Amino acid sequence: GNGTPDVSLNGEDAYIEGTLEVDGNSRFDGDALFNGDLTLTQAGSENLSITNTSLTGDLVSLNPTTSNNFSAALGISPTFTSTGATTNYGINQAVSSNAVVAGASVTQTIYGIRNSVVKTGADTATGTYNLYGTYSLASNTGSTDAGTKHTIGGYFSAGGDTAGTSNAYGLYAAAGGADTNFGLYIDAVAGGSNNYALCFDCDGSWSSNTVGS
């Protein structure tokens, strides 16, 4: 082309000003730098797969900076169109470890998902600033009066074993540092034939022989 390369070229380099189409496989043994949009159009069983058997740091790192409205570092908007029996996921993550941890006073911590949302700054605005660590919304409406629908905003389950000293928490919540702190806040519920802010022993399994505190 008759454009101007951004880097110095030698006999082993190539510069293409226009479009490059590759119908077969491409292999990059070094870094790949894209200064424009990158669009991947997949179909059927075609997927994007990233493998690293000796990972150090982040496998995928997203570090945008913006002052615009409604911006997201990662936007995922799948649309499911099946009318039959299926199970689908917006995000499906399976973290596992079968390592045998050994040694005195060895501590390990694994997070399935770890969110850290931090806001600092001496604000002078008189409005309201809302900060959510995790915001989850589930909506299941528009159906005919048939079948059974379970709509769950958040489902938490924790399982452990009795080896050593163990504790399992289905939900652990803590709050502090504000004028008013709520470890657990349950808003009023309404709109159904039966409304409960909190249901204890809903399945009837608790008895006087069950330890409760």
mmCIF file of C-alpha atoms in Angstrom:
data_model
loop_
_atom_site.group_PDB
_atom_site.id
_atom_site.type_symbol
_atom_site.label_atom_id
_atom_site.label_comp_id
_atom_site.label_asym_id
_atom_site.label_seq_id
_atom_site.Cartn_x
_atom_site.Cartn_y
_atom_site.Cartn_z
ATOM 1 C CA GLY A 1 0.000 0.000 0.000
ATOM 2 C CA ASN A 2 0.938 3.640 -0.125
ATOM 3 C CA GLY A 3 0.273 4.323 3.560
ATOM 4 C CA THR A 4 2.826 4.879 6.285
ATOM 5 C CA PRO A 5 3.720 2.038 8.667
ATOM 6 C CA ASP A 6 3.829 2.801 12.387
ATOM 7 C CA VAL A 7 6.933 0.651 12.888
ATOM 8 C CA SER A 8 10.206 0.250 11.044
ATOM 9 C CA LEU A 9 10.135 -2.611 8.550
ATOM 10 C CA ASN A 10 12.956 -4.851 7.441
ATOM 11 C CA GLY A 11 13.173 -7.757 5.039
ATOM 12 C CA GLU A 12 11.168 -10.056 7.327
ATOM 13 C CA ASP A 13 8.231 -7.649 7.878
ATOM 14 C CA ALA A 14 5.084 -6.945 5.883
ATOM 15 C CA TYR A 15 2.813 -3.903 5.689
ATOM 16 C CA ILE A 16 -0.751 -4.102 4.361
ATOM 17 C CA GLU A 17 -2.743 -0.894 3.998
ATOM 18 C CA GLY A 18 -6.004 -2.491 2.863
ATOM 19 C CA THR A 19 -7.887 -5.671 3.764
ATOM 20 C CA LEU A 20 -6.288 -9.025 4.516
ATOM 21 C CA GLU A 21 -8.474 -12.133 4.201
ATOM 22 C CA VAL A 22 -7.275 -15.497 5.467
ATOM 23 C CA ASP A 23 -9.556 -18.476 4.804
ATOM 24 C CA GLY A 24 -7.337 -20.993 6.549
ATOM 25 C CA ASN A 25 -5.608 -21.159 9.904
ATOM 26 C CA SER A 26 -3.351 -18.395 11.216
ATOM 27 C CA ARG A 27 -0.583 -18.836 13.747
ATOM 28 C CA PHE A 28 0.967 -16.057 15.816
ATOM 29 C CA ASP A 29 4.039 -17.009 17.829
ATOM 30 C CA GLY A 30 4.479 -13.477 19.170
ATOM 31 C CA ASP A 31 2.243 -10.679 20.409
ATOM 32 C CA ALA A 32 -0.689 -9.420 18.328
ATOM 33 C CA LEU A 33 -1.646 -5.737 18.567
ATOM 34 C CA PHE A 34 -5.032 -4.502 17.317
ATOM 35 C CA ASN A 35 -5.556 -0.723 17.301
ATOM 36 C CA GLY A 36 -9.119 -0.926 15.956
ATOM 37 C CA ASP A 37 -12.223 -3.019 16.607
ATOM 38 C CA LEU A 38 -11.842 -6.797 16.745
ATOM 39 C CA THR A 39 -14.937 -8.709 15.599
ATOM 40 C CA LEU A 40 -15.229 -12.484 15.851
ATOM 41 C CA THR A 41 -18.189 -14.066 14.065
ATOM 42 C CA GLN A 42 -18.666 -17.668 15.168
ATOM 43 C CA ALA A 43 -21.233 -20.300 14.228
ATOM 44 C CA GLY A 44 -22.208 -23.757 15.421
ATOM 45 C CA SER A 45 -19.363 -25.455 17.267
ATOM 46 C CA GLU A 46 -16.860 -22.688 16.504
ATOM 47 C CA ASN A 47 -15.557 -21.221 19.754
ATOM 48 C CA LEU A 48 -12.885 -18.967 21.162
ATOM 49 C CA SER A 49 -10.551 -21.015 23.339
ATOM 50 C CA ILE A 50 -7.710 -19.661 25.474
ATOM 51 C CA THR A 51 -5.360 -22.118 27.182
ATOM 52 C CA ASN A 52 -2.505 -21.440 29.576
ATOM 53 C CA THR A 53 -0.920 -24.279 31.548
ATOM 54 C CA SER A 54 1.485 -22.082 33.539
ATOM 55 C CA LEU A 55 -0.588 -18.986 34.262
ATOM 56 C CA THR A 56 0.932 -16.065 36.135
ATOM 57 C CA GLY A 57 -1.336 -13.096 36.758
ATOM 58 C CA ASP A 58 -4.566 -12.561 34.798
ATOM 59 C CA LEU A 59 -5.399 -14.704 31.782
ATOM 60 C CA VAL A 60 -7.608 -11.916 30.413
ATOM 61 C CA SER A 61 -7.103 -8.362 31.644
ATOM 62 C CA LEU A 62 -9.604 -5.569 30.910
ATOM 63 C CA ASN A 63 -8.507 -2.103 32.012
ATOM 64 C CA PRO A 64 -10.733 0.555 30.432
ATOM 65 C CA THR A 65 -11.044 4.148 31.635
ATOM 66 C CA THR A 66 -14.153 6.154 30.813
ATOM 67 C CA SER A 67 -16.289 9.087 31.896
ATOM 68 C CA ASN A 68 -19.206 8.071 29.679
ATOM 69 C CA ASN A 69 -22.632 6.901 30.796
ATOM 70 C CA PHE A 70 -23.698 3.219 30.755
ATOM 71 C CA SER A 71 -20.234 1.878 29.987
ATOM 72 C CA ALA A 72 -19.139 -1.646 30.873
ATOM 73 C CA ALA A 73 -15.727 -3.280 30.860
ATOM 74 C CA LEU A 74 -17.442 -6.470 29.664
ATOM 75 C CA GLY A 75 -20.898 -6.722 28.125
ATOM 76 C CA ILE A 76 -22.539 -10.139 27.737
ATOM 77 C CA SER A 77 -26.042 -10.286 26.223
ATOM 78 C CA PRO A 78 -26.971 -13.811 25.114
ATOM 79 C CA THR A 79 -30.428 -14.544 23.710
ATOM 80 C CA PHE A 80 -31.901 -18.015 24.225
ATOM 81 C CA THR A 81 -34.580 -19.063 21.735
ATOM 82 C CA SER A 82 -35.241 -22.727 22.572
ATOM 83 C CA THR A 83 -38.878 -23.696 23.178
ATOM 84 C CA GLY A 84 -38.026 -27.156 24.528
ATOM 85 C CA ALA A 85 -36.298 -28.571 27.601
ATOM 86 C CA THR A 86 -32.910 -26.867 27.887
ATOM 87 C CA THR A 87 -30.552 -25.381 30.479
ATOM 88 C CA ASN A 88 -28.556 -22.297 29.483
ATOM 89 C CA TYR A 89 -26.119 -19.959 31.198
ATOM 90 C CA GLY A 90 -25.229 -16.333 30.742
ATOM 91 C CA ILE A 91 -21.943 -17.157 32.488
ATOM 92 C CA ASN A 92 -20.957 -20.700 33.441
ATOM 93 C CA GLN A 93 -17.904 -21.002 35.664
ATOM 94 C CA ALA A 94 -16.498 -24.169 37.207
ATOM 95 C CA VAL A 95 -13.516 -23.633 39.514
ATOM 96 C CA SER A 96 -11.885 -26.767 40.911
ATOM 97 C CA SER A 97 -8.794 -27.949 42.726
ATOM 98 C CA ASN A 98 -7.699 -31.495 43.525
ATOM 99 C CA ALA A 99 -4.326 -30.466 44.933
ATOM 100 C CA VAL A 100 -3.188 -32.127 48.167
ATOM 101 C CA VAL A 101 -2.252 -29.218 50.411
ATOM 102 C CA ALA A 102 0.543 -30.112 52.834
ATOM 103 C CA GLY A 103 2.854 -28.383 55.281
ATOM 104 C CA ALA A 104 2.537 -26.716 58.654
ATOM 105 C CA SER A 105 0.425 -23.536 58.863
ATOM 106 C CA VAL A 106 -0.258 -23.497 55.118
ATOM 107 C CA THR A 107 -3.248 -21.341 54.159
ATOM 108 C CA GLN A 108 -5.042 -21.324 50.813
ATOM 109 C CA THR A 109 -7.948 -19.185 49.637
ATOM 110 C CA ILE A 110 -9.937 -19.726 46.442
ATOM 111 C CA TYR A 111 -12.667 -17.396 45.184
ATOM 112 C CA GLY A 112 -15.208 -18.508 42.615
ATOM 113 C CA ILE A 113 -15.968 -14.850 41.914
ATOM 114 C CA ARG A 114 -14.314 -11.965 43.741
ATOM 115 C CA ASN A 115 -15.713 -8.465 43.288
ATOM 116 C CA SER A 116 -14.043 -5.366 44.660
ATOM 117 C CA VAL A 117 -15.896 -2.095 44.057
ATOM 118 C CA VAL A 118 -14.156 0.899 45.644
ATOM 119 C CA LYS A 119 -15.179 4.559 45.494
ATOM 120 C CA THR A 120 -13.032 7.314 46.991
ATOM 121 C CA GLY A 121 -13.098 11.049 46.614
ATOM 122 C CA ALA A 122 -14.347 14.044 48.578
ATOM 123 C CA ASP A 123 -17.760 14.350 46.894
ATOM 124 C CA THR A 124 -19.576 17.670 47.113
ATOM 125 C CA ALA A 125 -22.714 16.609 45.186
ATOM 126 C CA THR A 126 -25.951 16.785 47.182
ATOM 127 C CA GLY A 127 -27.641 13.904 45.358
ATOM 128 C CA THR A 128 -27.529 10.174 46.135
ATOM 129 C CA TYR A 129 -24.599 7.930 45.238
ATOM 130 C CA ASN A 130 -25.435 4.215 44.987
ATOM 131 C CA LEU A 131 -22.643 1.638 45.067
ATOM 132 C CA TYR A 132 -23.367 -2.067 44.577
ATOM 133 C CA GLY A 133 -20.820 -4.811 45.107
ATOM 134 C CA THR A 134 -23.161 -7.301 43.419
ATOM 135 C CA TYR A 135 -26.539 -6.513 41.873
ATOM 136 C CA SER A 136 -28.706 -9.421 40.801
ATOM 137 C CA LEU A 137 -32.128 -9.226 39.154
ATOM 138 C CA ALA A 138 -34.289 -12.170 38.100
ATOM 139 C CA SER A 139 -37.592 -11.582 36.322
ATOM 140 C CA ASN A 140 -39.939 -14.270 35.011
ATOM 141 C CA THR A 141 -43.193 -12.787 33.720
ATOM 142 C CA GLY A 142 -45.617 -13.021 30.826
ATOM 143 C CA SER A 143 -46.489 -16.707 31.163
ATOM 144 C CA THR A 144 -49.934 -18.239 30.899
ATOM 145 C CA ASP A 145 -51.546 -19.715 34.006
ATOM 146 C CA ALA A 146 -49.879 -23.098 33.625
ATOM 147 C CA GLY A 147 -46.976 -25.018 35.121
ATOM 148 C CA THR A 148 -44.745 -24.043 38.046
ATOM 149 C CA LYS A 149 -42.250 -21.193 37.915
ATOM 150 C CA HIS A 150 -39.433 -20.651 40.396
ATOM 151 C CA THR A 151 -37.754 -17.255 40.116
ATOM 152 C CA ILE A 152 -34.743 -16.888 42.426
ATOM 153 C CA GLY A 153 -32.831 -13.644 42.732
ATOM 154 C CA GLY A 154 -29.892 -15.291 44.468
ATOM 155 C CA TYR A 155 -29.152 -18.916 45.351
ATOM 156 C CA PHE A 156 -26.341 -19.779 47.757
ATOM 157 C CA SER A 157 -25.264 -23.207 48.937
ATOM 158 C CA ALA A 158 -22.194 -24.194 50.946
ATOM 159 C CA GLY A 159 -21.062 -27.719 51.735
ATOM 160 C CA GLY A 160 -18.155 -28.903 53.853
ATOM 161 C CA ASP A 161 -17.055 -32.027 55.686
ATOM 162 C CA THR A 162 -16.298 -32.762 59.335
ATOM 163 C CA ALA A 163 -12.566 -33.421 58.952
ATOM 164 C CA GLY A 164 -10.596 -31.055 61.165
ATOM 165 C CA THR A 165 -12.385 -27.896 62.265
ATOM 166 C CA SER A 166 -14.876 -26.813 59.634
ATOM 167 C CA ASN A 167 -17.584 -24.214 59.139
ATOM 168 C CA ALA A 168 -19.939 -23.805 56.193
ATOM 169 C CA TYR A 169 -21.883 -20.584 55.621
ATOM 170 C CA GLY A 170 -24.704 -20.507 53.097
ATOM 171 C CA LEU A 171 -24.634 -16.719 53.311
ATOM 172 C CA TYR A 172 -22.184 -14.531 55.213
ATOM 173 C CA ALA A 173 -22.933 -10.818 55.405
ATOM 174 C CA ALA A 174 -21.251 -7.976 57.280
ATOM 175 C CA ALA A 175 -21.684 -4.210 57.244
ATOM 176 C CA GLY A 176 -19.946 -1.386 59.085
ATOM 177 C CA GLY A 177 -18.626 2.149 58.984
ATOM 178 C CA ALA A 178 -21.856 3.963 58.080
ATOM 179 C CA ASP A 179 -24.257 6.010 60.196
ATOM 180 C CA THR A 180 -26.648 3.072 60.089
ATOM 181 C CA ASN A 181 -25.448 -0.450 59.328
ATOM 182 C CA PHE A 182 -27.529 -3.484 58.379
ATOM 183 C CA GLY A 183 -25.915 -6.921 58.385
ATOM 184 C CA LEU A 184 -29.066 -8.193 56.672
ATOM 185 C CA TYR A 185 -31.842 -5.979 55.292
ATOM 186 C CA ILE A 186 -34.997 -7.565 53.879
ATOM 187 C CA ASP A 187 -37.406 -5.221 52.144
ATOM 188 C CA ALA A 188 -41.179 -5.600 52.381
ATOM 189 C CA VAL A 189 -42.686 -8.145 49.983
ATOM 190 C CA ALA A 190 -46.100 -7.972 48.371
ATOM 191 C CA GLY A 191 -48.020 -8.877 45.253
ATOM 192 C CA GLY A 192 -48.722 -12.574 45.793
ATOM 193 C CA SER A 193 -51.297 -14.684 47.587
ATOM 194 C CA ASN A 194 -48.702 -15.486 50.272
ATOM 195 C CA ASN A 195 -45.875 -13.078 51.068
ATOM 196 C CA TYR A 196 -43.003 -13.748 53.477
ATOM 197 C CA ALA A 197 -40.030 -11.521 54.209
ATOM 198 C CA LEU A 198 -38.216 -14.504 55.761
ATOM 199 C CA CYS A 199 -39.195 -18.150 55.809
ATOM 200 C CA PHE A 200 -37.543 -20.429 58.371
ATOM 201 C CA ASP A 201 -38.005 -24.206 58.190
ATOM 202 C CA CYS A 202 -40.048 -23.898 55.008
ATOM 203 C CA ASP A 203 -39.538 -27.577 54.206
ATOM 204 C CA GLY A 204 -40.473 -28.687 57.735
ATOM 205 C CA SER A 205 -37.166 -30.462 58.413
ATOM 206 C CA TRP A 206 -36.302 -28.556 61.587
ATOM 207 C CA SER A 207 -37.269 -30.184 64.895
ATOM 208 C CA SER A 208 -36.501 -29.861 68.587
ATOM 209 C CA ASN A 209 -33.527 -32.185 68.054
ATOM 210 C CA THR A 210 -32.016 -29.814 65.509
ATOM 211 C CA VAL A 211 -29.401 -27.419 66.802
ATOM 212 C CA GLY A 212 -30.466 -23.863 66.021
ATOM 213 C CA SER A 213 -28.868 -20.617 67.083
#
